[in-house]
PDB file of C-alpha atoms in Angstrom:
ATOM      1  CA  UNK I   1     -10.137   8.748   4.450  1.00 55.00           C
ATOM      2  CA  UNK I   2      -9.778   5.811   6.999  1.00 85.00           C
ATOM      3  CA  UNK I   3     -12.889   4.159   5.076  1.00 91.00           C
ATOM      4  CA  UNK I   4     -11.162   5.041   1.598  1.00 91.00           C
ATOM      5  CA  UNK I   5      -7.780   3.260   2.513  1.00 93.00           C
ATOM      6  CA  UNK I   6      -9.784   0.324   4.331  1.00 94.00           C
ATOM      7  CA  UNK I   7     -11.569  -0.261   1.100  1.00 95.00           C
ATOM      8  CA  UNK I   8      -8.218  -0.603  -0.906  1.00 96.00           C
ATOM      9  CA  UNK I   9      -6.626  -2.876   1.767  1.00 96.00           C
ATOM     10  CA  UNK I  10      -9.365  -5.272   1.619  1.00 96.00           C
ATOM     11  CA  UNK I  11      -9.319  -4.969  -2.316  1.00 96.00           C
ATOM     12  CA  UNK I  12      -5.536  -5.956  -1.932  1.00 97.00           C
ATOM     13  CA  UNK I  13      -5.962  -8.445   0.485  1.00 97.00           C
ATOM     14  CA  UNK I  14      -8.871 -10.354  -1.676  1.00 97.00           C
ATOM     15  CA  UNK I  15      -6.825  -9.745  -4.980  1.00 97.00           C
ATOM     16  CA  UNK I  16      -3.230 -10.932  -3.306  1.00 97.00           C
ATOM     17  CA  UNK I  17      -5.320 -13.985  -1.380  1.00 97.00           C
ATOM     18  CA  UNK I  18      -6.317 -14.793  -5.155  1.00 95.00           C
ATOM     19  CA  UNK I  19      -3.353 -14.697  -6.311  1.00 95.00           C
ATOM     20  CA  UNK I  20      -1.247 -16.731  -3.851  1.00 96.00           C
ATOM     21  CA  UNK I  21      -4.367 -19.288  -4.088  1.00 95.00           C
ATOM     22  CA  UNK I  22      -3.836 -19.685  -8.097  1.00 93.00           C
ATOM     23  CA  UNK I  23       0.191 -20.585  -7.413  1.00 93.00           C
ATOM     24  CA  UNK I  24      -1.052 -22.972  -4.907  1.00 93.00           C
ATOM     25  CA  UNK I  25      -3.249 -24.325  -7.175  1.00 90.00           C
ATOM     26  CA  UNK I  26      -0.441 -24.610 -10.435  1.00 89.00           C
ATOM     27  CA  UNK I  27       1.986 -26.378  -7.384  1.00 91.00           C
ATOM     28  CA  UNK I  28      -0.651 -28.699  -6.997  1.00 89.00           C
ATOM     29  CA  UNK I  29      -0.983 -28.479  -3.388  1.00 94.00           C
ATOM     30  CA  UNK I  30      -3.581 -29.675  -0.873  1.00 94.00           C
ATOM     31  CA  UNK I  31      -6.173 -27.028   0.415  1.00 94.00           C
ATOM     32  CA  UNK I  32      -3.874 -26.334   3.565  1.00 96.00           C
ATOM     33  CA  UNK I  33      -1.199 -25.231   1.123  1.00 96.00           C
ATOM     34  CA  UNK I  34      -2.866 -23.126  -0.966  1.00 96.00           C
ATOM     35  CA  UNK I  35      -4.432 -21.634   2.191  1.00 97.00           C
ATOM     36  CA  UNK I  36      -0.791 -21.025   3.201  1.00 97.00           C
ATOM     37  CA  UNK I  37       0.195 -19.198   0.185  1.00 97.00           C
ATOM     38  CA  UNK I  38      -3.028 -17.055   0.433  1.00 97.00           C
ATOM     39  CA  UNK I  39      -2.233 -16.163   3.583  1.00 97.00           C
ATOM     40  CA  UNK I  40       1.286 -14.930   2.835  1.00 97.00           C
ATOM     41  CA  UNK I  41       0.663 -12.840  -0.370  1.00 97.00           C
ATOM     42  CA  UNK I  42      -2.621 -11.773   1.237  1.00 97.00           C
ATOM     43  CA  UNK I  43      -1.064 -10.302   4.367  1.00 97.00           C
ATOM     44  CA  UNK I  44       2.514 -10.584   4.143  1.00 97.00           C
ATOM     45  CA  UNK I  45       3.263  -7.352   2.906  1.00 96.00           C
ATOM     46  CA  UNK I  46       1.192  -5.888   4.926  1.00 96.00           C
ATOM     47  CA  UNK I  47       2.941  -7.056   7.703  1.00 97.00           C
ATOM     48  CA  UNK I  48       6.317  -5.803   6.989  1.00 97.00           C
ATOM     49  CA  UNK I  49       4.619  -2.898   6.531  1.00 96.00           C
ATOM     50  CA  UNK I  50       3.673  -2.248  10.118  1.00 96.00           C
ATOM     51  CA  UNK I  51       6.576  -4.502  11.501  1.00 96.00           C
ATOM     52  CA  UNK I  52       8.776  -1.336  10.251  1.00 96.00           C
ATOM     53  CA  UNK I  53       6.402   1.530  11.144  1.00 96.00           C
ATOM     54  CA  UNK I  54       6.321  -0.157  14.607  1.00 94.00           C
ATOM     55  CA  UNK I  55       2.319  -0.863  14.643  1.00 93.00           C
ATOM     56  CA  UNK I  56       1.919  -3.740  16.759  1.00 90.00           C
ATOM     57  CA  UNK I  57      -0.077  -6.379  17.094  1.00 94.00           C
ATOM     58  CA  UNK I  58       0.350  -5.292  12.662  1.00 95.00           C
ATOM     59  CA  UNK I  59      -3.670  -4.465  11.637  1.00 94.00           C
ATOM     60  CA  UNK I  60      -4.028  -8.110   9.435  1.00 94.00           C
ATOM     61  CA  UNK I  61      -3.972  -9.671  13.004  1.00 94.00           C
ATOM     62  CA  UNK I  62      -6.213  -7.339  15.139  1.00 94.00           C
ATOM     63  CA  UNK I  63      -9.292  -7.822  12.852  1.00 94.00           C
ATOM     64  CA  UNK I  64     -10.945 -11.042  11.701  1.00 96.00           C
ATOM     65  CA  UNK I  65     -12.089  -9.730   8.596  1.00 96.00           C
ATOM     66  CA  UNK I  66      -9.154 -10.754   6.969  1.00 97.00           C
ATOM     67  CA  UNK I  67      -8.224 -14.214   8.376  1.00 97.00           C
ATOM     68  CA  UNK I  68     -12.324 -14.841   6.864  1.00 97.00           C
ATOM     69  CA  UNK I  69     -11.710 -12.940   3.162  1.00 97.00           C
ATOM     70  CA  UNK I  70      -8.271 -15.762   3.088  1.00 97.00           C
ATOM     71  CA  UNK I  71     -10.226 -18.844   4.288  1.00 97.00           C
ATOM     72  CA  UNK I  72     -13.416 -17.712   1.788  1.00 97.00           C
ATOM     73  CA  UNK I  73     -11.287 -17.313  -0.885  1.00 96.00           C
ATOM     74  CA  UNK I  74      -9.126 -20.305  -0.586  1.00 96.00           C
ATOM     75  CA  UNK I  75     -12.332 -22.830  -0.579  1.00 95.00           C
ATOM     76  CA  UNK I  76     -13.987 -20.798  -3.609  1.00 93.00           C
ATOM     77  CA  UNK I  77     -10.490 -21.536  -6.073  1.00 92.00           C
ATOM     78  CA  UNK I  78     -10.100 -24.845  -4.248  1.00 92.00           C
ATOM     79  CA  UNK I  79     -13.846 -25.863  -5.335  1.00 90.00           C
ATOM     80  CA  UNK I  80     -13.309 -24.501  -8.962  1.00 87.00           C
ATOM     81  CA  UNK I  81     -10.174 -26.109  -9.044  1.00 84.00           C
ATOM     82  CA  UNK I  82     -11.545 -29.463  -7.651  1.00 83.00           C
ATOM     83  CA  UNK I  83     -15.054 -29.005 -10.258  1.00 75.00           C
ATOM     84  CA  UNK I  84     -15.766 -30.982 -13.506  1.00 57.00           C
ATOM     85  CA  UNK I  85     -14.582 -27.631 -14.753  1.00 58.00           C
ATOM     86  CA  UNK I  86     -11.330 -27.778 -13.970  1.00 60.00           C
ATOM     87  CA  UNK I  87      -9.533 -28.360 -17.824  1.00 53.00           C
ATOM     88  CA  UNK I  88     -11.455 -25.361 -19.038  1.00 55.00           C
ATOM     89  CA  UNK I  89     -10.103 -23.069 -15.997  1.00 57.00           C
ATOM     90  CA  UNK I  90      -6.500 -24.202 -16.212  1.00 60.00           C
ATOM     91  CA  UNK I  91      -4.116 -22.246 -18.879  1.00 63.00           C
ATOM     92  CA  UNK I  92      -4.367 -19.515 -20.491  1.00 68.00           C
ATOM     93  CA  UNK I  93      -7.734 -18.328 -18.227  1.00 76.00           C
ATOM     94  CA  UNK I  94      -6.000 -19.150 -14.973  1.00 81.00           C
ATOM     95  CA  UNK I  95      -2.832 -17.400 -15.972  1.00 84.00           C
ATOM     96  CA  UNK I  96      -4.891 -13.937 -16.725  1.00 87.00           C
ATOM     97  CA  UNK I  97      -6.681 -14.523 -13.862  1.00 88.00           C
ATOM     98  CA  UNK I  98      -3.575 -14.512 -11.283  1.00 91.00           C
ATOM     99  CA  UNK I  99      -1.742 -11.976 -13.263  1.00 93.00           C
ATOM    100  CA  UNK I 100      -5.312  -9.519 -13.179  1.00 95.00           C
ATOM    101  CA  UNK I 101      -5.067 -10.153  -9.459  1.00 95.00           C
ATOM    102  CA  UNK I 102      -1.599  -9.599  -9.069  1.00 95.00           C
ATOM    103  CA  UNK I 103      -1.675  -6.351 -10.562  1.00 96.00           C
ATOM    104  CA  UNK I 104      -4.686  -5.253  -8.497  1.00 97.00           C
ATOM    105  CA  UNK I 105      -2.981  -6.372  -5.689  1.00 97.00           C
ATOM    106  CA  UNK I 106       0.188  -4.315  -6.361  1.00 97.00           C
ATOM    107  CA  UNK I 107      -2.154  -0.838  -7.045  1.00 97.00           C
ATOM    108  CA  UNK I 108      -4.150  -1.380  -3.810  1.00 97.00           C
ATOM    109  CA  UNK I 109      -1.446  -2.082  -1.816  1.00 98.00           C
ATOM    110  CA  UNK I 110       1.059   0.483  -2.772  1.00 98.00           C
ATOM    111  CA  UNK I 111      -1.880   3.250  -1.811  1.00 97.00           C
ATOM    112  CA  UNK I 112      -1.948   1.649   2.203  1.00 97.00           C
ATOM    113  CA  UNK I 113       1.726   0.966   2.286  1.00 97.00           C
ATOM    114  CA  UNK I 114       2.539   5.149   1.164  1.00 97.00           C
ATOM    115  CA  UNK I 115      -0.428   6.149   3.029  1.00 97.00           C
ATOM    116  CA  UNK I 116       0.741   4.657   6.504  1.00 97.00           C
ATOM    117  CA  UNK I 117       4.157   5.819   5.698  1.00 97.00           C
ATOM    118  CA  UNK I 118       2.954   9.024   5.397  1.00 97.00           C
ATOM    119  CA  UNK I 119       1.188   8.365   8.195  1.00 95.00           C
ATOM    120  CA  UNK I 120       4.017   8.160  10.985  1.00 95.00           C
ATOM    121  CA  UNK I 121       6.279   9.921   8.793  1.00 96.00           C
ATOM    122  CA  UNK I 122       5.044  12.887   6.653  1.00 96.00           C
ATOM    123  CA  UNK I 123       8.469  14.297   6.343  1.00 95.00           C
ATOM    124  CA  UNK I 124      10.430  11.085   5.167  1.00 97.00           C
ATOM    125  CA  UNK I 125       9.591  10.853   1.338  1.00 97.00           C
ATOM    126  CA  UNK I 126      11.841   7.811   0.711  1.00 97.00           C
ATOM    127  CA  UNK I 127      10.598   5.914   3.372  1.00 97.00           C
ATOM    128  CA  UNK I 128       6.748   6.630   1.881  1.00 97.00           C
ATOM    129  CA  UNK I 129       7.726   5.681  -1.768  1.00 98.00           C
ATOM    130  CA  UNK I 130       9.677   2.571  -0.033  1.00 97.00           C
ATOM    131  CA  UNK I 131       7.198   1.130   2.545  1.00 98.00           C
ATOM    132  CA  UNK I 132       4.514   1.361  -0.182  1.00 97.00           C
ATOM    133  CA  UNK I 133       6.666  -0.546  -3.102  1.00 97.00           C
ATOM    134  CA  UNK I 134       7.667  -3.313   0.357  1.00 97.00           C
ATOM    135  CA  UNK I 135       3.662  -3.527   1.195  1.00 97.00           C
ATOM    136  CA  UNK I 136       3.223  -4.436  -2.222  1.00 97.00           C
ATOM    137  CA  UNK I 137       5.737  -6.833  -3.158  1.00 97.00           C
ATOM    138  CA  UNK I 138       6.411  -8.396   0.251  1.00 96.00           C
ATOM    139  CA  UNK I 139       3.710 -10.824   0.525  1.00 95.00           C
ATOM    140  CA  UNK I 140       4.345 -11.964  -3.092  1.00 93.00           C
ATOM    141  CA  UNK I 141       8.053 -12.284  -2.480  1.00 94.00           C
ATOM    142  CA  UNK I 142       6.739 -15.057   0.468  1.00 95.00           C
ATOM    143  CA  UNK I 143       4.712 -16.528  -2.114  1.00 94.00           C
ATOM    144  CA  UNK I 144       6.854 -17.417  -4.621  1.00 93.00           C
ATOM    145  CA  UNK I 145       9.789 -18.311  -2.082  1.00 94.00           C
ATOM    146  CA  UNK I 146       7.280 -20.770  -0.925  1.00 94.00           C
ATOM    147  CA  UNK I 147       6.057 -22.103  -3.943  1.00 91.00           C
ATOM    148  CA  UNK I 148       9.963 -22.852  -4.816  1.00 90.00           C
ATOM    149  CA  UNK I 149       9.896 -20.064  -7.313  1.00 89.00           C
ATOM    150  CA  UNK I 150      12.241 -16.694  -8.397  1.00 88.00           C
ATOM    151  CA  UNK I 151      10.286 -14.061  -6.483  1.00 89.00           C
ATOM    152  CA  UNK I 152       8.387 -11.568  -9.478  1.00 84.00           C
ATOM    153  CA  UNK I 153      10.032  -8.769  -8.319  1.00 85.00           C
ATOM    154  CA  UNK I 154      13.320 -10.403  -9.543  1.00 84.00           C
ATOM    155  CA  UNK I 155      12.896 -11.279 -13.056  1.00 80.00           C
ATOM    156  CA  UNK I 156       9.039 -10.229 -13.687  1.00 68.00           C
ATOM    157  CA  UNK I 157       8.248  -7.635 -16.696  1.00 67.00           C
ATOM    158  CA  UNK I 158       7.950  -4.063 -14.927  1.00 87.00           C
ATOM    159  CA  UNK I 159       7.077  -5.290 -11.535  1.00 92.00           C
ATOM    160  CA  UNK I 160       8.217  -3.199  -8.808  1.00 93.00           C
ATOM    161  CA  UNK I 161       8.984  -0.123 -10.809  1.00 94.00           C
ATOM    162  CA  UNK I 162       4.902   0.849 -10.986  1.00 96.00           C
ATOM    163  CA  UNK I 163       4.752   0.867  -7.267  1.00 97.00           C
ATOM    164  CA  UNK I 164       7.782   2.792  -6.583  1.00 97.00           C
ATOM    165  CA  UNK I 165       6.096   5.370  -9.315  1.00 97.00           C
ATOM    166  CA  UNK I 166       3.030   5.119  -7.819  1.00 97.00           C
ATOM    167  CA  UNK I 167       4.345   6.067  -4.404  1.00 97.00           C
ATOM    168  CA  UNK I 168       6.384   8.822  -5.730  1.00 98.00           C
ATOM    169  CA  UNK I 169       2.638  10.002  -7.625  1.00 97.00           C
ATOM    170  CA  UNK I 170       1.027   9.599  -4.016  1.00 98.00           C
ATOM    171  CA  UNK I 171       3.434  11.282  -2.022  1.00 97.00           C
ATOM    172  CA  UNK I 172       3.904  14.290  -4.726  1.00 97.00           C
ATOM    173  CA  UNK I 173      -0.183  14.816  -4.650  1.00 97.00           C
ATOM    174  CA  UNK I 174      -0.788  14.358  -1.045  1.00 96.00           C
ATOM    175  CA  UNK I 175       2.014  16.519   0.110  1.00 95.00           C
ATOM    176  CA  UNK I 176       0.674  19.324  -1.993  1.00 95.00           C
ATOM    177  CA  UNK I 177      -2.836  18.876  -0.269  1.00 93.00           C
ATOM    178  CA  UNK I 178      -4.628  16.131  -2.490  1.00 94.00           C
ATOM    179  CA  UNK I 179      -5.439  13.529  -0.234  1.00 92.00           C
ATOM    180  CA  UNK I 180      -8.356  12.008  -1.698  1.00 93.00           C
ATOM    181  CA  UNK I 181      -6.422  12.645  -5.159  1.00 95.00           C
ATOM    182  CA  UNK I 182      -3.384  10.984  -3.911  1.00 96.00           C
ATOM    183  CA  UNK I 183      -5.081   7.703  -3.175  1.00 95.00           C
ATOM    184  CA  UNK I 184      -7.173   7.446  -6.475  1.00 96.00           C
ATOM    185  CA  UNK I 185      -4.726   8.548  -8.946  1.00 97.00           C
ATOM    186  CA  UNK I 186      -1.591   6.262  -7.533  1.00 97.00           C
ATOM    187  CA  UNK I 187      -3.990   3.130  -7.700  1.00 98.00           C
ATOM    188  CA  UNK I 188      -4.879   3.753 -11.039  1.00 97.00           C
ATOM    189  CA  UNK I 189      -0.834   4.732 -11.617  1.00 97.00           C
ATOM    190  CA  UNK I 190       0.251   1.263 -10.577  1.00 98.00           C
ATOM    191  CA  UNK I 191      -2.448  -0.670 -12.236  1.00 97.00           C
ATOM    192  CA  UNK I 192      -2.338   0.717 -15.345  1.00 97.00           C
ATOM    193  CA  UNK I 193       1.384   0.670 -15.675  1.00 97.00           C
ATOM    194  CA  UNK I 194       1.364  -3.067 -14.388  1.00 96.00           C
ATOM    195  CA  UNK I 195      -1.089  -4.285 -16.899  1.00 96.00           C
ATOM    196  CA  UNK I 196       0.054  -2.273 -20.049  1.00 96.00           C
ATOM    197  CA  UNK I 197       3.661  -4.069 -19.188  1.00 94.00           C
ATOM    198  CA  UNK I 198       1.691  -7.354 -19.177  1.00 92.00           C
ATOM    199  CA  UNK I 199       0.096  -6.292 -22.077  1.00 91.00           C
ATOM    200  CA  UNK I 200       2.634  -5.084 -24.476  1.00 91.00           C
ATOM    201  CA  UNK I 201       5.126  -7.609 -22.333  1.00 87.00           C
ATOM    202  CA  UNK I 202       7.790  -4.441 -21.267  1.00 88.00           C
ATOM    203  CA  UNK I 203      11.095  -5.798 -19.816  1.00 82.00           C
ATOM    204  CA  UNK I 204      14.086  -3.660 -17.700  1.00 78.00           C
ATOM    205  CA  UNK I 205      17.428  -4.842 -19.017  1.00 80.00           C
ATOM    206  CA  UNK I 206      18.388  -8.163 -18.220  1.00 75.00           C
ATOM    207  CA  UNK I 207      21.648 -10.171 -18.583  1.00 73.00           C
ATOM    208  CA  UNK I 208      21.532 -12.482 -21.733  1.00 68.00           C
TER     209      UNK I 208
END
């Protein structure tokens, strides 16, 4: 299982580093800043996440792997960015691009967040649901705070409600002895709730 959930935290972290890249990228920033904004969507999150469970130094800081899968990705959308190819990757392809990532980013994340709640405490269902909805959202909340923008999670279409299903999915499966189920079925939960309100462009109530 520890392979399983280090699998979906790296898919998070390369999805999320994406992600905070592409905003970096539509500020028009220099590499350093969209390296900054990868960092924070990338690993943010995840930070909180063991900030709160009290796991210290938090995991994104103890292993390498992570600071590399950042810096990697960060030079790869800076030199597509910087290519003769640049008009053809801007718009309507860059905008699918970050909100594929995004959503990927949301799914693999929620899984690690729940899981390490669950974790250190089994018998605290809120918390579970919670830290994996905060491990998802919190790196993108740093993001768009600071790329000067309204966090997602404030006015985006269906953000935050498919990882606070997905935990309750994860928590409901693996407390009845579904481990493996748990993981798999929550990621696909999130992901496919995420993109279908992309999609079909879903909304919560909002004031006029």
């Amino acid at each position: 299982m520890d392979i399983v959930w280090y699998i979906f935290d790296i898919i998070g972290t390369i999805a999320f580093a994406i992600s905070g890249a592409l905003v970096g990228v539509a500020k028009h920033m220099d590499v350093f800043g969209i390296s900054v904004l990868a960092m924070a969507t990338a690993i943010g999150g995840g930070i909180i996440r063991d900030v709160l469970v009290g796991h210290f130094p938090p995991n994104s800081l103890q292993h390498v792997i992570y600071m590399v899968i950042i810096i990697v990705v960060t030079i790869v959308v800076f030199m597509i960015y910087r290519s003769r190819f640049k008009k053809q990757m801007m718009g309507r392809w860059s905008r699918r691009s970050y909100m594929f990532a995004d959503a990927l980013g949301l799914a693999s994340f929620t899984v690690t967040g729940a899981s390490v709640g669950y974790g250190a405490y089994p018998e605290l269902p809120i918390f579970i649901v919670m830290l994996g909805t905060i491990t998802a959202v919190g790196g993108g909340i740093v993001r768009d705070m600071l790329g000067q923008r309204i966090p997602s999670v404030l006015k985006e279409d269906v953000y935050a409600l498919p990882t606070i299903i997905g935990g309750i999915v994860y928590y409901s499966l693996i407390y009845n002895g579904y481990d493996m189920a748990a993981l798999y079925l929550s990621f696909i939960m999130v992901l496919v709730i995420r993109l279908l309100a992309i999609y079909f462009q879903w909304s919560l109530p909002k004031v006029r």
